[in-house]
Coordinates of C-alpha atoms in Angstrom, one line a residue:
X1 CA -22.2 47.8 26.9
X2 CA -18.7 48.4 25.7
X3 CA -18.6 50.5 22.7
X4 CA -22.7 52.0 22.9
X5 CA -22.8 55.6 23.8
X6 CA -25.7 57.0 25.1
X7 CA -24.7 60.9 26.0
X8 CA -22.7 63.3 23.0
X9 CA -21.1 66.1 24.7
X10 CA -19.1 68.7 22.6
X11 CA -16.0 67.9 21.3
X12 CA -13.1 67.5 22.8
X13 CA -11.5 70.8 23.7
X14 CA -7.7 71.0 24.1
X15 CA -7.6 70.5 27.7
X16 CA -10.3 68.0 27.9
X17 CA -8.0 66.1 25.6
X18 CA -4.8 66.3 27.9
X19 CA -3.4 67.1 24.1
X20 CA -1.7 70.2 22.3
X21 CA -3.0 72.4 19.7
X22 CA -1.4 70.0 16.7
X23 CA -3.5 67.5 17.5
X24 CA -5.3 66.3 14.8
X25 CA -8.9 65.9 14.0
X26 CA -10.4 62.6 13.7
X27 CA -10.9 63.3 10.2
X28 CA -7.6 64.7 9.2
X29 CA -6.3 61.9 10.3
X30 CA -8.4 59.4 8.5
X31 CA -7.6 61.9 5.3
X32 CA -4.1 61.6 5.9
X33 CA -4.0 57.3 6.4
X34 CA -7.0 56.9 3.4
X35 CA -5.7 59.7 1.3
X36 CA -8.9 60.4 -1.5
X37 CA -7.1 63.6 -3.3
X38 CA -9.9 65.4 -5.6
X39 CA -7.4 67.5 -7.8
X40 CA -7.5 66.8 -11.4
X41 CA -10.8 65.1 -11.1
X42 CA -13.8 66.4 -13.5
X43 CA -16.4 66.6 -10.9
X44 CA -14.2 68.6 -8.2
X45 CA -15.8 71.9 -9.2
X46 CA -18.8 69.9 -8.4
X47 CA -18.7 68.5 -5.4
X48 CA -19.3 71.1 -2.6
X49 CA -22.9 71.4 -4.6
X50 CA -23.2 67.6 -4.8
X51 CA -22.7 67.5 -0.7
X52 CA -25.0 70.5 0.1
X53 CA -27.7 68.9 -1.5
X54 CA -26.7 65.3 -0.4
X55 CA -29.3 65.5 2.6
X56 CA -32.2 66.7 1.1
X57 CA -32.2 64.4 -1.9
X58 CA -32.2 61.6 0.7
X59 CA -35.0 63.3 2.0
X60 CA -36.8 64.2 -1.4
X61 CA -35.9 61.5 -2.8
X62 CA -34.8 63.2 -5.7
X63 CA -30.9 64.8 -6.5
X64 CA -31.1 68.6 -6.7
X65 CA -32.3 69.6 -9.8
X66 CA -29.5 72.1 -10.3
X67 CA -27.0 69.8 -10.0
X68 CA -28.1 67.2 -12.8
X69 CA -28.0 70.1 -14.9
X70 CA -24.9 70.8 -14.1
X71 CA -23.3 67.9 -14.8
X72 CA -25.7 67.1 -18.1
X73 CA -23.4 67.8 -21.1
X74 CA -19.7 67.6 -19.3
X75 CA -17.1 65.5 -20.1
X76 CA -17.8 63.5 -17.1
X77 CA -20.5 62.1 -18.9
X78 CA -18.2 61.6 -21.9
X79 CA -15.6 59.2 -19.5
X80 CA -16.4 55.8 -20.7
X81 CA -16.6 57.1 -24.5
X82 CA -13.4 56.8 -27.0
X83 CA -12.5 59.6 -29.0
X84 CA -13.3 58.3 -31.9
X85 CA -17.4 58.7 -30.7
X86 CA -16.7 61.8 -29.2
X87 CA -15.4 61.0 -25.7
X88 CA -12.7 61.5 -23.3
X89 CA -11.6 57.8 -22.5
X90 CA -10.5 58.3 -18.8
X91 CA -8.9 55.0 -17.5
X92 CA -10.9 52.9 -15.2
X93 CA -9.1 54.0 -12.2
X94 CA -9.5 57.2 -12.8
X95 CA -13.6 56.8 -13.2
X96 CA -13.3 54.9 -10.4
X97 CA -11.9 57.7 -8.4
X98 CA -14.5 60.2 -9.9
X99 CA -17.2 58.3 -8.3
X100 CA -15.2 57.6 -5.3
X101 CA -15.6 61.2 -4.8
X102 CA -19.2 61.5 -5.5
X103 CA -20.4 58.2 -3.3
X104 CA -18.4 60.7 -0.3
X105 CA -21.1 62.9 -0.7
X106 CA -23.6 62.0 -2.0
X107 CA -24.5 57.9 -2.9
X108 CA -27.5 58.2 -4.7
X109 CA -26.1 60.9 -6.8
X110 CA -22.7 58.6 -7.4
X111 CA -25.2 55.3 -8.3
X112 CA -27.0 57.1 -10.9
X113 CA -23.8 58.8 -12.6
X114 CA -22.1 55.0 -12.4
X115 CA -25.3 53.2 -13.7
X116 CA -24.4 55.8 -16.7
X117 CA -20.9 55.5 -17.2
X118 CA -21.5 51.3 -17.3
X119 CA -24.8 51.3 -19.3
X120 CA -23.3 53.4 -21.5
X121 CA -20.2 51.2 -22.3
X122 CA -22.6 48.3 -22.5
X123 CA -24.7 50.4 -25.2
X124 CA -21.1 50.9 -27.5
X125 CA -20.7 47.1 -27.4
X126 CA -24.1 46.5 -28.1
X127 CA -25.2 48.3 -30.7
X128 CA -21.9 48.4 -32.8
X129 CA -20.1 50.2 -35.8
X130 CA -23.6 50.3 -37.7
X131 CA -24.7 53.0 -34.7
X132 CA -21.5 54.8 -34.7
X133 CA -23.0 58.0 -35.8
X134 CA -26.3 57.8 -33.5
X135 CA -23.3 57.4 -30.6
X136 CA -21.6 59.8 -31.1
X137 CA -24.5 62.0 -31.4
X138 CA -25.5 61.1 -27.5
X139 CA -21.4 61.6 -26.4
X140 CA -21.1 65.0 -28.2
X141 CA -24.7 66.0 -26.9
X142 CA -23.5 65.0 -22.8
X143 CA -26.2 62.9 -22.8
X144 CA -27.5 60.8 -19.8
X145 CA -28.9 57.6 -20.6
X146 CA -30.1 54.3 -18.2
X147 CA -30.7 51.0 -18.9
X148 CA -34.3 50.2 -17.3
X149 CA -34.3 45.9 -17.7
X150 CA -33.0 44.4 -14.8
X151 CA -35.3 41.6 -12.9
X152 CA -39.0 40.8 -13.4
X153 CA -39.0 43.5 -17.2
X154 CA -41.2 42.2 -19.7
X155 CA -41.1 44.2 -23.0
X156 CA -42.3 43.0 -26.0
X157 CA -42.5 44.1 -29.9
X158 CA -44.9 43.4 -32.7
X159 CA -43.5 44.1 -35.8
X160 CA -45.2 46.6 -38.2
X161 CA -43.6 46.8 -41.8
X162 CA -40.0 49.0 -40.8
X163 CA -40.7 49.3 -37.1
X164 CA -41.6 47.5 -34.1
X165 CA -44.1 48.4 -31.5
X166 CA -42.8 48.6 -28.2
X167 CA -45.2 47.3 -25.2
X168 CA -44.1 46.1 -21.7
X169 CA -42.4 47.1 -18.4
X170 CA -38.5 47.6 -17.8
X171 CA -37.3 47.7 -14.1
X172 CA -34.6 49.0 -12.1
X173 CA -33.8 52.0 -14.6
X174 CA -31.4 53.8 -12.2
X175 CA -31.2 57.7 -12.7
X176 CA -34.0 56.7 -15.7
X177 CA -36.0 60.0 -14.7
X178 CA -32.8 61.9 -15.1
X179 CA -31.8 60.5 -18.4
X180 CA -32.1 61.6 -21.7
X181 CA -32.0 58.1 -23.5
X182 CA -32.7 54.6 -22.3
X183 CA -32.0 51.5 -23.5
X184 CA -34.5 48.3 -23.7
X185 CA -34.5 44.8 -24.9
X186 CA -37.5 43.7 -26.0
X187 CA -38.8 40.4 -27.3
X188 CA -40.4 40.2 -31.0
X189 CA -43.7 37.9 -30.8
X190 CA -45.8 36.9 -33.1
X191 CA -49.2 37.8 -35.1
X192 CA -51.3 35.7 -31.4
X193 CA -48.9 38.2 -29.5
X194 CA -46.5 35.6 -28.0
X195 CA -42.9 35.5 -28.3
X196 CA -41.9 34.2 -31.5
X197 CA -39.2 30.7 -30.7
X198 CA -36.4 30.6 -31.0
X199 CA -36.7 33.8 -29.0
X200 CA -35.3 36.8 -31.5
X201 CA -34.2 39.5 -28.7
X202 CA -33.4 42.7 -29.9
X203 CA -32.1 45.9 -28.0
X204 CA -32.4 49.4 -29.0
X205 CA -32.2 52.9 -27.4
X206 CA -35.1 55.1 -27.6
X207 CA -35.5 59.1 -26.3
X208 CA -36.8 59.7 -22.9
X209 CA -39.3 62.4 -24.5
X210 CA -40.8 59.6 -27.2
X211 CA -44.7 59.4 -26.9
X212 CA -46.0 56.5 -25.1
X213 CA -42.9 56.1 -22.6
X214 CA -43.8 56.8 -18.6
X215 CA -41.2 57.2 -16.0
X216 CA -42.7 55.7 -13.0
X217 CA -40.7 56.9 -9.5
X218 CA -41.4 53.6 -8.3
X219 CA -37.9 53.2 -5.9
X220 CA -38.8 53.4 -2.3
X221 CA -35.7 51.4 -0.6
X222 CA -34.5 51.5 2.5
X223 CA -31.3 53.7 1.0
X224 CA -30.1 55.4 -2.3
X225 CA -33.8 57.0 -1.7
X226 CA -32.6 59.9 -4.7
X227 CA -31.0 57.4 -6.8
X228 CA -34.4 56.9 -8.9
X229 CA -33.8 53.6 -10.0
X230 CA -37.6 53.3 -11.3
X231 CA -40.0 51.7 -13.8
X232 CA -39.8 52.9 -17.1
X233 CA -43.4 51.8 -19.5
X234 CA -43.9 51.6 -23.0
X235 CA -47.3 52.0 -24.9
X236 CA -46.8 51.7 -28.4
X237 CA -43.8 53.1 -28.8
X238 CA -43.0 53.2 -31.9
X239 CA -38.9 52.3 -32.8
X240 CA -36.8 52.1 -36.3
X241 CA -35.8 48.2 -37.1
X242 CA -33.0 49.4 -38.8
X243 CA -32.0 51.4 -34.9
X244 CA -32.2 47.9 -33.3
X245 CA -29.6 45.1 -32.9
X246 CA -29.4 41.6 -32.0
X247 CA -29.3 41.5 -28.1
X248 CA -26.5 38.9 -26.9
X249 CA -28.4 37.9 -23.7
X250 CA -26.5 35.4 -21.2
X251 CA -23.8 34.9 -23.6
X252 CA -23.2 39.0 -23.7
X253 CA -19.6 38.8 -22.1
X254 CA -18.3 35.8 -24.6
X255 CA -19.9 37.2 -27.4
X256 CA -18.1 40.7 -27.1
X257 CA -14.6 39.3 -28.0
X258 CA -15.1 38.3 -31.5
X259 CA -17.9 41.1 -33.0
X260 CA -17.2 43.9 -34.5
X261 CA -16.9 46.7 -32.2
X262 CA -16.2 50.9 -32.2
X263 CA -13.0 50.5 -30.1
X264 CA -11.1 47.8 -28.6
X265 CA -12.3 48.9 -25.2
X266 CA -15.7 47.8 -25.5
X267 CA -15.0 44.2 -25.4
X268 CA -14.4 44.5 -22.2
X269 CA -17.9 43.8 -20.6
X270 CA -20.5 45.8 -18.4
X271 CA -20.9 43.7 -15.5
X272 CA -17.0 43.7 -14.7
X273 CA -16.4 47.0 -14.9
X274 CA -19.6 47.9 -13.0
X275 CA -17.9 45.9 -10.2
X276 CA -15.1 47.8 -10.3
X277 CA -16.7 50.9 -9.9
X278 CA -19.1 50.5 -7.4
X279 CA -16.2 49.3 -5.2
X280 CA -14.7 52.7 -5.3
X281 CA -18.2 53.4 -4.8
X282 CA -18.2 51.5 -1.2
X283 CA -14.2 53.0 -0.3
X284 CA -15.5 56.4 -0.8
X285 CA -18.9 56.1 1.7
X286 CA -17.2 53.8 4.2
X287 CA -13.6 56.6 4.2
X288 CA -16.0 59.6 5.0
X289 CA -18.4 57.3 7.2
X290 CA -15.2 56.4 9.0
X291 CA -13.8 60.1 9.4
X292 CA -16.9 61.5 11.0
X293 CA -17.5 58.5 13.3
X294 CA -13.8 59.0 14.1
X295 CA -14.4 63.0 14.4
X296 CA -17.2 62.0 16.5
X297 CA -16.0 59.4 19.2
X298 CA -13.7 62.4 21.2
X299 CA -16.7 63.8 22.2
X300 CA -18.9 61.1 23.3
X301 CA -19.1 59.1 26.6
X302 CA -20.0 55.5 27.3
X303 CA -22.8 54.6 29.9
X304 CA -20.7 55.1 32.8
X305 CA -19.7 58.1 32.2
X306 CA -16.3 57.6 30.5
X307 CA -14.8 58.2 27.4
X308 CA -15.9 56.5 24.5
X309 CA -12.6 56.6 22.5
X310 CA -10.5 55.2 25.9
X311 CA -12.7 51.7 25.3
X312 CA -10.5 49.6 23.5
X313 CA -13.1 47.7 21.6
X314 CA -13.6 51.0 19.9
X315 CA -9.9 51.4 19.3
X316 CA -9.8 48.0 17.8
X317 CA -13.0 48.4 15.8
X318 CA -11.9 52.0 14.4
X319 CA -8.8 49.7 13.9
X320 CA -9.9 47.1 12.0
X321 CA -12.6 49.4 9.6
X322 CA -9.5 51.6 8.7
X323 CA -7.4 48.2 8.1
X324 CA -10.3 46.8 6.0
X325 CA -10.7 50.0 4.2
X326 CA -7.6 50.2 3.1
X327 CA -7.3 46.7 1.7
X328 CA -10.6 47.0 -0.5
X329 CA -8.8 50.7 -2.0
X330 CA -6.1 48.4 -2.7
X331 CA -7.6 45.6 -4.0
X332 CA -10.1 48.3 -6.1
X333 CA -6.7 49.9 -7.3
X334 CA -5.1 47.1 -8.8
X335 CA -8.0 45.2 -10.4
X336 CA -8.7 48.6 -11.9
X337 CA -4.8 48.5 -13.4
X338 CA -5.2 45.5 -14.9
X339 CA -8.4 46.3 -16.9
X340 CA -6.5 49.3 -18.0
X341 CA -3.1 47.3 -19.1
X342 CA -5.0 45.2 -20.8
X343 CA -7.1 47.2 -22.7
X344 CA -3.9 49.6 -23.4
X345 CA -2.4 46.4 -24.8
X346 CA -5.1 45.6 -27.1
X347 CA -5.5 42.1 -25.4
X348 CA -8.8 40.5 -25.3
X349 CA -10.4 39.6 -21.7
X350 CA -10.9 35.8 -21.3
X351 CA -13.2 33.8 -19.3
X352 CA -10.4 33.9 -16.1
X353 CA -9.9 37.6 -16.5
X354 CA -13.1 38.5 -16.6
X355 CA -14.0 36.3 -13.5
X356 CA -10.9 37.6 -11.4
X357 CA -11.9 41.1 -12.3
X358 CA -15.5 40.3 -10.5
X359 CA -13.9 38.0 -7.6
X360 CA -11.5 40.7 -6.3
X361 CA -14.5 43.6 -6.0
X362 CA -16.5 41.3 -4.5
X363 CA -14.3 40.4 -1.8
X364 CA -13.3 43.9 -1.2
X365 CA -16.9 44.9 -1.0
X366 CA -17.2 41.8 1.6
X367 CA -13.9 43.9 3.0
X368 CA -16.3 47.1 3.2
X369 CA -19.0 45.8 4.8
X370 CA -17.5 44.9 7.7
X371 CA -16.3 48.1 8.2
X372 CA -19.3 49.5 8.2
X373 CA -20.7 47.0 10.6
X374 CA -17.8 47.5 12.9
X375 CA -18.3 51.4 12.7
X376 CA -21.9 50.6 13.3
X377 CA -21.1 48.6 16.3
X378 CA -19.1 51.8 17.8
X379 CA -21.9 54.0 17.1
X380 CA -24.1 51.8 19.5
X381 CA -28.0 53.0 20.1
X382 CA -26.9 56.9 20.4
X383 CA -26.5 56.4 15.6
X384 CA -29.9 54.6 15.4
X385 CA -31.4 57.2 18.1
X386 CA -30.1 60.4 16.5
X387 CA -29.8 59.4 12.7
X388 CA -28.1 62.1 11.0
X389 CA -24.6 61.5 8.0
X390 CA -24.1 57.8 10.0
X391 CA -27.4 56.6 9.9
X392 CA -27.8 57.9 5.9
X393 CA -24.6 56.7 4.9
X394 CA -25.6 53.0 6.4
X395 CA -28.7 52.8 4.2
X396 CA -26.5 53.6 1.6
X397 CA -24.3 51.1 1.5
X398 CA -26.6 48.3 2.0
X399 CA -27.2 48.6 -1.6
X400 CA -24.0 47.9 -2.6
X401 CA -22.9 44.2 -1.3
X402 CA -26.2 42.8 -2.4
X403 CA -26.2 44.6 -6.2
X404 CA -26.6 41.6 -8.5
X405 CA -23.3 42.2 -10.3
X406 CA -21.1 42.4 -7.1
X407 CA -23.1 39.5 -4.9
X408 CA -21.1 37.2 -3.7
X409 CA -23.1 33.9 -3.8
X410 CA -23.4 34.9 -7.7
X411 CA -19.5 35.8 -8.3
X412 CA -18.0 33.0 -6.5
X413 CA -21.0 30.4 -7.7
X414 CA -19.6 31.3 -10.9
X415 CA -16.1 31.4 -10.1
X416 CA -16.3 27.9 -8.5
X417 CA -17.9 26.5 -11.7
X418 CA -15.3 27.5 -14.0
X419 CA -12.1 26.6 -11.2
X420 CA -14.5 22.8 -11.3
X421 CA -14.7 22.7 -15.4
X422 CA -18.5 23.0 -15.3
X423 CA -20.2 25.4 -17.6
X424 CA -21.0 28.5 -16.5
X425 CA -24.5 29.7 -15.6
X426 CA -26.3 32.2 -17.8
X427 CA -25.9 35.0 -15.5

């Protein structure tokens, strides 16, 4: 079968090669085509502690202890916060490239950190001038926070003269038993306990150490196994009417260009920028997935006893992976640009921005995962027989084409409706 190895031998020595001693490795050379410099980024110190750990946290399912304190309270928490709330307002590109570096080594790690840095921006919009001081009290602290409500949450609050009484579930709270602060939306219901109508949703963010809140390490997927996107419950937690806003729902994105907000940035919504992101996300994991299958291949032999990288389906496929590769870093870097130009302008996003800025990450996500498929497809039998960095790195990115913000039935659903002049759907 051309392309399926089924016996590693050691690598290549010089004379097994036929090559001389400048001959590069498979993954200098994949460094030097898909250059991903770290210098100048905040997590470099970082990241040999982040990769040591990498394989044990997959198999823990938890990231090292050590290292979530080490990055609790740096300004790489601080990115996505303006100055004037205490943070360091990197660009998107250069956040981009932060996690770039993380998802290299370790995915689950990078998920968690980028559910913060987007959640977080989301929180700014959200809750407004009136919470400017509480805001900048979480930025100035390094505080981690996550965003437990994404499908199937159900929280709900009675109200009780100044407060409301928080009862329910929220879901998919990534990093939520790392964090220091989460956020929920909850609906307000009634004195029979229903959901008052018109619905009146609110959104708030509470302390991970309030009474009555359980972190539930509910995440068993198939990959990001340390990225503890869990189940977050409230019993009667108890939370300040006067620390909750009006949540803007489905109409979240619109609604952020005309209210008040701490900094110009912030009308820039979530979603986008999450896609943004977790592309950089995807270049990163497929760039070091692709060196070390490269770094690999000189020492492996096909079925019949020849040399795996002498096939040329493997040549094309390493080929085509690097090819696609680079377009997605491309396409990642110049979507990223534009957010930044615009926001550097003070221009407001409309509707088209917002869904070009979504349309290009998804199709260089699409542009990742068939680089992965065609680096599994060199691999052959010997990566699902011997698991190991391939086989780890391929559960991780399965998350990342079918995250809700990035999917591409959703992003070019939507994109269709607007290019057609039909309204948009909620989500």
């Amino acid at each position: 079968m051309a392309g399926a190895p089924e016996v590693e031998e050691p690598s290549l020595t010089t004379s097994d090669a036929g090559l001389d001693d400048a001959v590069l490795s498979g993954v200098e050379l994949v460094e030097h085509f898909s250059p991903a410099p770290t210098e100048g980024l905040r997590i470099a110190p970082l990241l040999d502690a982040i990769e040591a750990q990498a394989e044990t946290a997959d198999r823990t399912r938890s990231v090292s202890s050590d290292v979530i304190e080490a990055i609790r309270g740096t300004d790489f928490m601080r990115m996505s916060a303006t100055p004037n709330i205490g943070g360091v307002e990197e660009t998107m590109l250069h956040m981009g490239r932060e996690l770039e570096a993380v998802a290299a080594r370790c995915p689950s790690l990078a998920w968690c950190l980028w559910n913060h840095l987007c959640v977080f921006h989301l929180f700014v919009g959200s809750m407004g001038p009136e919470q400017q001081d509480f805001l900048t009290d979480i930025v100035t602290k390094g505080h981690w926070v996550s965003f437990p409500g994404g499908a199937r949450s159900s929280v709900y609050g009675r109200i009780e003269g100044d407060q409301a009484i928080l009862n329910g579930t929220g879901r998919w709270g990534t990093g939520a038993r790392y964090a220091d602060y989460c956020g929920v939306a909850f609906a307000v219901t009634g004195p029979d306990g229903k959901p008052v109508r018109p619905m009146d949703i609110r959104f708030t963010i509470v302390s991970t150490k309030t009474e009555g809140m359980k972190i539930d390490p509910s995440w068993d997927g198939a990959g990001l196994r340390a990225s503890a996107t869990d189940d977050v419950h409230y019993t009667d937690v108890g939370v300040k009417l006067n620390d909750c806003v009006n949540w803007y729902g489905v109409n979240r994105a619109e609604s952020l260009r005309s209210v008040p907000v701490v900094h110009h940035r912030y009308r820039e919504d979530w979603v986008g920028i999450s896609d943004l992101w977790l592309t950089w996300m995807g270049v990163g994991l497929v760039r070091r997935a692709l060196a070390e299958a490269a770094d690999a291949a000189g020492g492996r032999r096909v079925i019949i006893g020849g040399k795996m990288v002498e096939r040329p389906t493997v040549q094309v496929n390493f080929g085509r992976a690097a090819s696609l590769l680079a377009a997605a870093a491309a396409a990642a870097e110049t979507a990223c640009n534009d957010v930044d130009r615009r926001i550097a302008a003070g221009d407001t996003p409309d509707e088209a921005d917002y869904l070009r800025q979504m349309a290009v990450t998804t199709m260089a996500v699409e542009q990742l995962d068939e680089a992965m498929s065609l680096l599994h497809r060199t691999q052959g039998g010997t990566a699902l027989r011997e698991g190991g960095a391939f086989e780890r790195r391929y559960r991780d990115f399965r998350a990342m084409p079918v995250h809700i913000n990035v999917h591409q039935d959703r992003v070019t659903h939507q994109l269709g409706r607007h290019l057609l002049g039909l309204e948009l759907n909620p989500f």
